[in-house]
Short mmCIF file of C-alpha atoms and ligand atoms in Angstrom, two decimals:
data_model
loop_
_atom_site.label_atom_id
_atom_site.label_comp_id
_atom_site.label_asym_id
_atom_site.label_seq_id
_atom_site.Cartn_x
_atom_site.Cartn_y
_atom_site.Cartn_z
CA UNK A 1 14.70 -21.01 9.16
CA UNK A 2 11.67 -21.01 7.43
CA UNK A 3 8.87 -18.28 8.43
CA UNK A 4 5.23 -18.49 8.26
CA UNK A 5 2.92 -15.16 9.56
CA UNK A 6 -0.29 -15.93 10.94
CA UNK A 7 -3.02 -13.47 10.27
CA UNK A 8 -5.57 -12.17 11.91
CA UNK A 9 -8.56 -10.30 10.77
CA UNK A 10 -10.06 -9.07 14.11
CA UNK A 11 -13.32 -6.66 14.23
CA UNK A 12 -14.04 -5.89 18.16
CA UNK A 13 -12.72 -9.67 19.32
CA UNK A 14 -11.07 -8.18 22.47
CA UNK A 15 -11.82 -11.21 24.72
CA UNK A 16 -10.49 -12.96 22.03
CA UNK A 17 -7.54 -11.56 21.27
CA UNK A 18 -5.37 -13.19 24.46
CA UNK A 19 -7.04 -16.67 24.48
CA UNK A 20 -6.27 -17.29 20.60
CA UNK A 21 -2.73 -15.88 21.12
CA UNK A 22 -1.78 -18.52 23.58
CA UNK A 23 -4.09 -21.72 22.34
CA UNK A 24 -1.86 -20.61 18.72
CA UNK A 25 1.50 -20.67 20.60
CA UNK A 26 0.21 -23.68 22.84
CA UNK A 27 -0.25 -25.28 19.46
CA UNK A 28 3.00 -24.59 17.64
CA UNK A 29 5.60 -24.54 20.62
CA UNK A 30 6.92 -27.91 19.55
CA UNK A 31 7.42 -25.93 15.51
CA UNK A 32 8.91 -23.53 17.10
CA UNK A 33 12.47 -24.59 16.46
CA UNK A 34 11.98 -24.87 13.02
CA UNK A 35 10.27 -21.82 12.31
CA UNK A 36 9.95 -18.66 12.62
CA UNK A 37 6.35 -17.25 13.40
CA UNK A 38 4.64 -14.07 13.46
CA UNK A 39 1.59 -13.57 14.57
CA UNK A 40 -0.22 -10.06 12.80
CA UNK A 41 -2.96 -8.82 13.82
CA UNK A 42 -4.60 -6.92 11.32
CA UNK A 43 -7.62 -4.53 12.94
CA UNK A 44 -10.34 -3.86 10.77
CA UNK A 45 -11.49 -0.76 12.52
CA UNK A 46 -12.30 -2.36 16.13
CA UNK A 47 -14.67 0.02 18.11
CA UNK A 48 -13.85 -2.31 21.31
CA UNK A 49 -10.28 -3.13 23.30
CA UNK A 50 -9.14 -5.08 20.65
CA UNK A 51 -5.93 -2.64 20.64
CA UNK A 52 -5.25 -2.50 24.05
CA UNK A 53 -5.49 -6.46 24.22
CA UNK A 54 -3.18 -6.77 21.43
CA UNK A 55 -1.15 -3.72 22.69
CA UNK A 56 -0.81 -5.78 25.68
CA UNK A 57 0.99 -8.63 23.69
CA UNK A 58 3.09 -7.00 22.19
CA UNK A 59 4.67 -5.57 25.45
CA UNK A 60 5.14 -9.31 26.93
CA UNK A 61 6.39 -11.32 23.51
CA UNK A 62 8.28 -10.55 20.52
CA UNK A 63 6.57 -11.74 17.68
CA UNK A 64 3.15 -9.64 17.45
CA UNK A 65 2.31 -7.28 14.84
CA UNK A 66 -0.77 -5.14 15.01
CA UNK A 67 -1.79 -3.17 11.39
CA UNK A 68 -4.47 -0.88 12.25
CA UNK A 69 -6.69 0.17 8.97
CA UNK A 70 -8.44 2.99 8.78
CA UNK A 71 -11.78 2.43 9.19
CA UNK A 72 -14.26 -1.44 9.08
CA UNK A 73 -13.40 -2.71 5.56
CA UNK A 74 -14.85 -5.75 6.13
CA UNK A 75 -12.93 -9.41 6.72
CA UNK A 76 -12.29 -9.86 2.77
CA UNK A 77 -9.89 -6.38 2.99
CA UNK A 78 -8.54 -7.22 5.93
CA UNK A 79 -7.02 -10.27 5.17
CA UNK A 80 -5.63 -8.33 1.97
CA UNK A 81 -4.37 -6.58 4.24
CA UNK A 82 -2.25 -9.50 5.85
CA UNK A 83 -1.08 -10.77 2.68
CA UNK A 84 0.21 -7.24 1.26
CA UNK A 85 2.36 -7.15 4.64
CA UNK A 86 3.57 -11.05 4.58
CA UNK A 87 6.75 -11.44 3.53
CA UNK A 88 6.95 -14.60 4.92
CA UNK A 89 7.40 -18.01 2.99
CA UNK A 90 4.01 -18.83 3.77
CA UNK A 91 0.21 -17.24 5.47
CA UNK A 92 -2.04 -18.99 7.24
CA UNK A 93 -4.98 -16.92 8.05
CA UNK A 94 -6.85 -17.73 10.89
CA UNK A 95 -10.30 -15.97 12.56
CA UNK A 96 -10.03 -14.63 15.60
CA UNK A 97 -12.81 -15.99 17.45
CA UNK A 98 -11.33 -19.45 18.20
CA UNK A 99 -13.62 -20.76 15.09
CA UNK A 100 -10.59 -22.22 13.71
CA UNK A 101 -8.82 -24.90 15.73
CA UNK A 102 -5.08 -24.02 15.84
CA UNK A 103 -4.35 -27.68 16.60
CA UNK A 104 -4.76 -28.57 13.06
CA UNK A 105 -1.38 -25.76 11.88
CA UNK A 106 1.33 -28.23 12.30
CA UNK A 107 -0.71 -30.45 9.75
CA UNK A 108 -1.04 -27.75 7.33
CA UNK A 109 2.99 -27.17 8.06
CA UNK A 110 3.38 -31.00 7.22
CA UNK A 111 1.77 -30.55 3.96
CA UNK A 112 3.32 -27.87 2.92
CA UNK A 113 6.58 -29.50 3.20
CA UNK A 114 5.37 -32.19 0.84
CA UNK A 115 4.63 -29.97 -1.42
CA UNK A 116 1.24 -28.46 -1.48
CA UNK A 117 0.70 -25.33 -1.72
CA UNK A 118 -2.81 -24.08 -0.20
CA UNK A 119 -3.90 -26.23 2.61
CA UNK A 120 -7.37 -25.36 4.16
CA UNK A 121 -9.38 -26.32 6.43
CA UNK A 122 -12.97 -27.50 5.47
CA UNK A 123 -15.74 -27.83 7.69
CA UNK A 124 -16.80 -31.25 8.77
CA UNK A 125 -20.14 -29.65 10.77
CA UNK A 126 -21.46 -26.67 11.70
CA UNK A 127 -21.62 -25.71 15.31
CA UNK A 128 -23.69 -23.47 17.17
CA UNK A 129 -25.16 -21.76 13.63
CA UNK A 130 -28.78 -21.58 13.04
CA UNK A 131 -30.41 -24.08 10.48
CA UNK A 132 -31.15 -20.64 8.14
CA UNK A 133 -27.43 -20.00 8.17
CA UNK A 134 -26.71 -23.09 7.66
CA UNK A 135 -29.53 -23.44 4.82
CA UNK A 136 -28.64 -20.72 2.50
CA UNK A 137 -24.92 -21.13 2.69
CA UNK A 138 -25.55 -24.59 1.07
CA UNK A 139 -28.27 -22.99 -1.62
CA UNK A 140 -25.07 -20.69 -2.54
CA UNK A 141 -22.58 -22.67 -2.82
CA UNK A 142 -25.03 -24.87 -5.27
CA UNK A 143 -26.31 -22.27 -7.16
CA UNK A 144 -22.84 -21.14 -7.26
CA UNK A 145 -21.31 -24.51 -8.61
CA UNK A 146 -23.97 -24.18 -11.41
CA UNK A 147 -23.21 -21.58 -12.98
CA UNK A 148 -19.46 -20.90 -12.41
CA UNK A 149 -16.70 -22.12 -14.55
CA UNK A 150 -13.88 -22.74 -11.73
CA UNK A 151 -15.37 -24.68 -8.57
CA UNK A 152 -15.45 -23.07 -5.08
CA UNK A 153 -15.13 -25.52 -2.22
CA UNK A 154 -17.98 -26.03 -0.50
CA UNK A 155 -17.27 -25.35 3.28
CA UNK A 156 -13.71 -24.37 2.62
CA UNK A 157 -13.76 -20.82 3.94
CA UNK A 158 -10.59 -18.48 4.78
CA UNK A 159 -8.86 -20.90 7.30
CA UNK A 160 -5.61 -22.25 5.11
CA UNK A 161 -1.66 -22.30 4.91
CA UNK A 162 -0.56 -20.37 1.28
CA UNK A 163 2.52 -21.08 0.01
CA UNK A 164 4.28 -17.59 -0.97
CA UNK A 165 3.43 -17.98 -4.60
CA UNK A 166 -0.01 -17.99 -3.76
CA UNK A 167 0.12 -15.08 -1.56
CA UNK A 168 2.06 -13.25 -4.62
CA UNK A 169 -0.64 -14.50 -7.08
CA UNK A 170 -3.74 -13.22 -4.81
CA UNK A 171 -2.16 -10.09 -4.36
CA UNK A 172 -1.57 -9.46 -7.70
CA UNK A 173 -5.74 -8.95 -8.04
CA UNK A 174 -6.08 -5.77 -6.81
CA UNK A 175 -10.16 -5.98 -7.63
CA UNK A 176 -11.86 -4.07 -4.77
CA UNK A 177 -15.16 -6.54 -4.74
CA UNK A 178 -12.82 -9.19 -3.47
CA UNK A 179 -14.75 -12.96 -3.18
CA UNK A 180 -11.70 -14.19 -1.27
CA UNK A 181 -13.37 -17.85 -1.67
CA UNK A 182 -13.78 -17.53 -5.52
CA UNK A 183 -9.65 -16.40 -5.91
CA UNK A 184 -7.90 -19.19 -4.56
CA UNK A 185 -9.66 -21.51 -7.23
CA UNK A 186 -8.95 -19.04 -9.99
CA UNK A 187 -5.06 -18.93 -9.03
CA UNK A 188 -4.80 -22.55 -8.94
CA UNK A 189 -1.94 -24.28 -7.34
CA UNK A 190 -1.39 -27.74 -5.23
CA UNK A 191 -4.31 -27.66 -2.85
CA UNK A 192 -5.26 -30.11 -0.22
CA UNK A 193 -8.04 -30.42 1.96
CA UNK A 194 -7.87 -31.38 5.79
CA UNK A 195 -11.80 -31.64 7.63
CA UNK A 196 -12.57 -29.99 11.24
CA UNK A 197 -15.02 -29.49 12.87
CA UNK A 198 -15.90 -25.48 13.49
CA UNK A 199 -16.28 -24.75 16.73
CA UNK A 200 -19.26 -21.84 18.27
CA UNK A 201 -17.55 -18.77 18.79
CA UNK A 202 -15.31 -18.10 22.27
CA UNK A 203 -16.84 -14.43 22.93
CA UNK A 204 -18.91 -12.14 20.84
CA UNK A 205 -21.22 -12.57 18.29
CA UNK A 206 -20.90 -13.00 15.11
CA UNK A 207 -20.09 -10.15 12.57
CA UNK A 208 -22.38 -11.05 9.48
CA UNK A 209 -25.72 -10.09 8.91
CA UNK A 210 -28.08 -11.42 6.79
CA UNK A 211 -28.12 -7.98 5.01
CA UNK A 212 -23.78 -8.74 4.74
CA UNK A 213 -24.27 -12.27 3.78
CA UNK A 214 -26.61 -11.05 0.78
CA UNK A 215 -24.30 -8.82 -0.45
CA UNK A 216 -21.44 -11.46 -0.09
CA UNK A 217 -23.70 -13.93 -2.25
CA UNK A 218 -24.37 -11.14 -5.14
CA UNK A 219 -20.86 -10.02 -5.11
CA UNK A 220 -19.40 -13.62 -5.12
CA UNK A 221 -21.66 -14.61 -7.97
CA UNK A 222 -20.92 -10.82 -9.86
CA UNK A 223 -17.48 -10.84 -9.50
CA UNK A 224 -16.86 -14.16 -10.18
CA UNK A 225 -19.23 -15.05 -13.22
CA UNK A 226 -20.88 -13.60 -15.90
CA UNK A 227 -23.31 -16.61 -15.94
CA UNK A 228 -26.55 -14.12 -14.46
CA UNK A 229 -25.97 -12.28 -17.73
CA UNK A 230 -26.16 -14.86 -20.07
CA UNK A 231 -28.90 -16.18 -18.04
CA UNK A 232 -31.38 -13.31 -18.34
CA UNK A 233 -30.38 -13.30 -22.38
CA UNK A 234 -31.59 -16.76 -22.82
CA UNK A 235 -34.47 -15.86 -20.97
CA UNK A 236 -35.17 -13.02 -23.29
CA UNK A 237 -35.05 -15.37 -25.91
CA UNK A 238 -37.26 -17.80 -24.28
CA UNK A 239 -40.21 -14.78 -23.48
CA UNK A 240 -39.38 -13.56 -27.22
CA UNK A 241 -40.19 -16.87 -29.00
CA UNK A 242 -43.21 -17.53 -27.21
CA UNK A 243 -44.81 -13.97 -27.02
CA UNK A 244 -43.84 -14.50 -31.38
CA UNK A 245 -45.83 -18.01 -31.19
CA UNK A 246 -48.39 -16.46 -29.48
CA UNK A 247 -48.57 -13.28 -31.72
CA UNK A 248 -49.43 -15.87 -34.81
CA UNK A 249 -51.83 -17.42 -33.19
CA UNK A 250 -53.57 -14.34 -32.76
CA UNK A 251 -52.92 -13.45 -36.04
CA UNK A 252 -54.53 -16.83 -37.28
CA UNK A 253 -57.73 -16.43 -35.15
CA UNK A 254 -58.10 -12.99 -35.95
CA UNK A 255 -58.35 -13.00 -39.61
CA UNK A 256 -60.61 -16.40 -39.20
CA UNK A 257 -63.22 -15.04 -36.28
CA UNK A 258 -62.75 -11.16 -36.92
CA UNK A 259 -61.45 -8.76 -33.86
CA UNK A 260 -63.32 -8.14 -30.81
CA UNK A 261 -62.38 -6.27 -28.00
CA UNK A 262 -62.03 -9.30 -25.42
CA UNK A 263 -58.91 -9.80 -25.02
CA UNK A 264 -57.65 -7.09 -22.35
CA UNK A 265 -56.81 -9.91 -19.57
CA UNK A 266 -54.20 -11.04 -21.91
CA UNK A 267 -52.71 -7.73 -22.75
CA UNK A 268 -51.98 -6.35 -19.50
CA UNK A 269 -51.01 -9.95 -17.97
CA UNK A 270 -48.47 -9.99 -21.00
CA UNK A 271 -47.10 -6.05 -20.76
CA UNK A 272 -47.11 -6.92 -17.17
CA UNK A 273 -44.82 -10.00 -17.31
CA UNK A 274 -42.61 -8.58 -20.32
CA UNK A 275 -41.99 -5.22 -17.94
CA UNK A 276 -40.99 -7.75 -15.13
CA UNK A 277 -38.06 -9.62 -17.15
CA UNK A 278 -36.85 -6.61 -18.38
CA UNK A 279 -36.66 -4.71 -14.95
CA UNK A 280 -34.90 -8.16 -13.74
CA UNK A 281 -32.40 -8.03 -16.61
CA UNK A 282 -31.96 -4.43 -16.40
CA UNK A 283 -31.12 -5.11 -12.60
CA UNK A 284 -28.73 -7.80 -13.32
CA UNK A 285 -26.56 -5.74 -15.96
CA UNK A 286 -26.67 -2.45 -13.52
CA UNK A 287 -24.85 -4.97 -10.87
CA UNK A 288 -22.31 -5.90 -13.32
CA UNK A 289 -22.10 -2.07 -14.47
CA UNK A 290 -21.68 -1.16 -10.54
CA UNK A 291 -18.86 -3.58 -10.04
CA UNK A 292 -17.45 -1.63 -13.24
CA UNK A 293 -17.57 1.13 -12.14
CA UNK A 294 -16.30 0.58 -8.50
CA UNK A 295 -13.44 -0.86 -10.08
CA UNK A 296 -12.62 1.43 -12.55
CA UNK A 297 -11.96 4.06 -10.06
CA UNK A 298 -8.90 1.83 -9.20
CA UNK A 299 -9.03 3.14 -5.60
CA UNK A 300 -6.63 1.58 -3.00
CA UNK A 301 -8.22 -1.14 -1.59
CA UNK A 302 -7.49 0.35 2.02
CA UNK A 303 -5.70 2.33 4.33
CA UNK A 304 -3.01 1.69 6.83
CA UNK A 305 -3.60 4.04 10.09
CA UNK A 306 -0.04 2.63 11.55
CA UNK A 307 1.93 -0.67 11.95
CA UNK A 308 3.85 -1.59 15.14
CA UNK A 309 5.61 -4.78 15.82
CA UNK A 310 7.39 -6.25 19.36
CA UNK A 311 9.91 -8.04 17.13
CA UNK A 312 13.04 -7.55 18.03
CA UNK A 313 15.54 -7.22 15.38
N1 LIG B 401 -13.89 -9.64 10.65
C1 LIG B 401 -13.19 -8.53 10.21
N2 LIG B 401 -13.89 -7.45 9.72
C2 LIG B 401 -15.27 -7.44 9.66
C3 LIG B 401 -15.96 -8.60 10.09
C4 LIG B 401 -15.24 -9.68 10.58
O1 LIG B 401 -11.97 -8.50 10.24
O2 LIG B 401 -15.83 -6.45 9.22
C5 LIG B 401 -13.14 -10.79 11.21
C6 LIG B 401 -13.60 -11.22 12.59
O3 LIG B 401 -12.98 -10.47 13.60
C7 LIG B 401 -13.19 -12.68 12.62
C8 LIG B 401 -13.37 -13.11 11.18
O4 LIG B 401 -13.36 -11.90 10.40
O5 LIG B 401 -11.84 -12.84 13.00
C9 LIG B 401 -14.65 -13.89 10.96
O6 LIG B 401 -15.75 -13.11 11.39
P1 LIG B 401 -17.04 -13.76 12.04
O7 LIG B 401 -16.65 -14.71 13.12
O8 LIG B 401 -17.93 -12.62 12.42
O9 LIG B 401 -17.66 -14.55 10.80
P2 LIG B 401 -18.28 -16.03 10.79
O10 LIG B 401 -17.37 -16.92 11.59
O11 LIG B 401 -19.62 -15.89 11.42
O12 LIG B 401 -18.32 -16.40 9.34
MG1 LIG B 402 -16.65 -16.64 13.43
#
């Protein structure tokens, strides 16, 4: 029998925890002769009753797992998490807040067994997000295509089915900046997409700020291309060239009219524009030289507190 882990990232989604457990086994019990599920919970450092909720599966069915990290590392760790414990022949990682309709797993198990080997989910609408939200994610994901060398899916987020040999390439990227998203593009493999629409969230609010969602956006862009660099150079050249056009003409007109001391305006407006570019470009390589340097600590990229499973063995 073939067996497939479902993961769960949860960050205080107590009242979720029991309602997604049972729409997910509601959605699989005809599967269930054919494969062998397990359904991890991975908490991220849940200040609620997510553990007692999932505590309280485990005592009633057999095939819960609850990882408990050590502190909030945020969604992109946690489902690292998931995948470093799967030993499954395939992951489907799923959010916690009913976001993710579970009716649409035994279509990703269909597809699998033709052959694919990432099957997600991409977002037909957007329910129950504001118009900002909605906004900038779209600006991203353009500005993103631009200047990236492997595509990321619009509206494709975390919600798929990996075939083992995904899982076992993702997890052989130990980078701590993870951009999730970005990664199953660069790995490649048979993907296919399947469209739902996303659903408002059962209970709770939503866990990213705007402040989260920036620094999602500058570390999916950092870690994921080099193109801000290259950017800023040719924009160096561009400032260079003209401020060197601009230098003969002054040149020109001097020598022909003589010097006077007009002129100022122009002076400070250029020092002031020149100091501008180079504070941006001086910002853009520090962000790269951060992610360097985060890296090259080559930290774990979390800690386990404890793992307990109901399955009986
Ligand atoms: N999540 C997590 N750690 C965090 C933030 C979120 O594990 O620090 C989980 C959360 O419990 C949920 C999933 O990631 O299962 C998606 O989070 P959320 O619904 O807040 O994001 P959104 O749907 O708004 O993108
Ligand atoms: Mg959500």
């Amino acid at each position: 029998m073939k067996t497939i882990l479902i993961s769960i990232p949860a960050f205080n989604e107590a009242e979720n925890i029991k309602p997604l457990y049972h729409t997910l086994k509601d959605a699989l019990i005809n599967l269930s002769s054919n494969y062998e599920f397990e359904y991890l919970f991975i908490n991220d450092g849940s200040t609620d009753k997510t553990v007692q909720e999932v505590s309280y599966l485990m005592d009633h069915y057999d095939d819960v797992t609850l990882l408990n990290l050590s502190r909030n590392y945020g969604k992109e760790i946690a489902m690292a998490a998931g995948f470093d414990y799967s030993t499954h022949d395939a992951v489907i990682t799923i959010d916690a807040d009913l976001q993710h309709p579970p009716n649409l797993i035994p279509k990703m198990i269909s597809l699998w067994e033709t052959g694919y080997d990432d099957i997600y989910a991409k977002r037909k609408e957007r329910k129950g997000e504001s118009f900002l939200k909605k906004a900038t994610s779209k600006l991203f994901y353009k500005v993103l295509e631009r200047i990236s060398a492997t595509k990321v899916t619009p509206d494709a987020g975390d919600y798929r089915l990996l075939d083992r040999k995904v899982v076992a390439a993702l997890m052989s990227m130990r980078e701590s900046e993870r951009y999730t998203k970005g990664l199953y593009n660069w790995v490649g493999f048979k993907k296919v997409a399947i469209e739902f629409d996303a659903e408002p969230r059962l209970h709770g609010k939503s866990k990213w700020s705007f402040n989260a969602l920036l620094k999602l956006a500058v570390e999916g862009i950092t870690s994921y291309t080099t193109a801000p660099l290259k950017l800023s150079m040719y924009f160096g050249f561009f400032v260079s060239f003209s401020a060197f056009v601009y230098m003969i003409y002054v040149l020109i007109k001097t020598l022909i009219y003589g010097s006077d001391t007009s002129g100022f305006p122009t002076i400070i407006i250029i020092v002031l524009f020149l100091g501008g570019c180079q504070l941006i470009s001086i910002g853009i390589i520090g962000e790269y030289l951060s992610s360097v340097f985060i890296e090259s600590k080559r930290r774990p990229l979390y800690f386990k507190e404890d793992i307990k499973t109901s399955k009986k063995k």
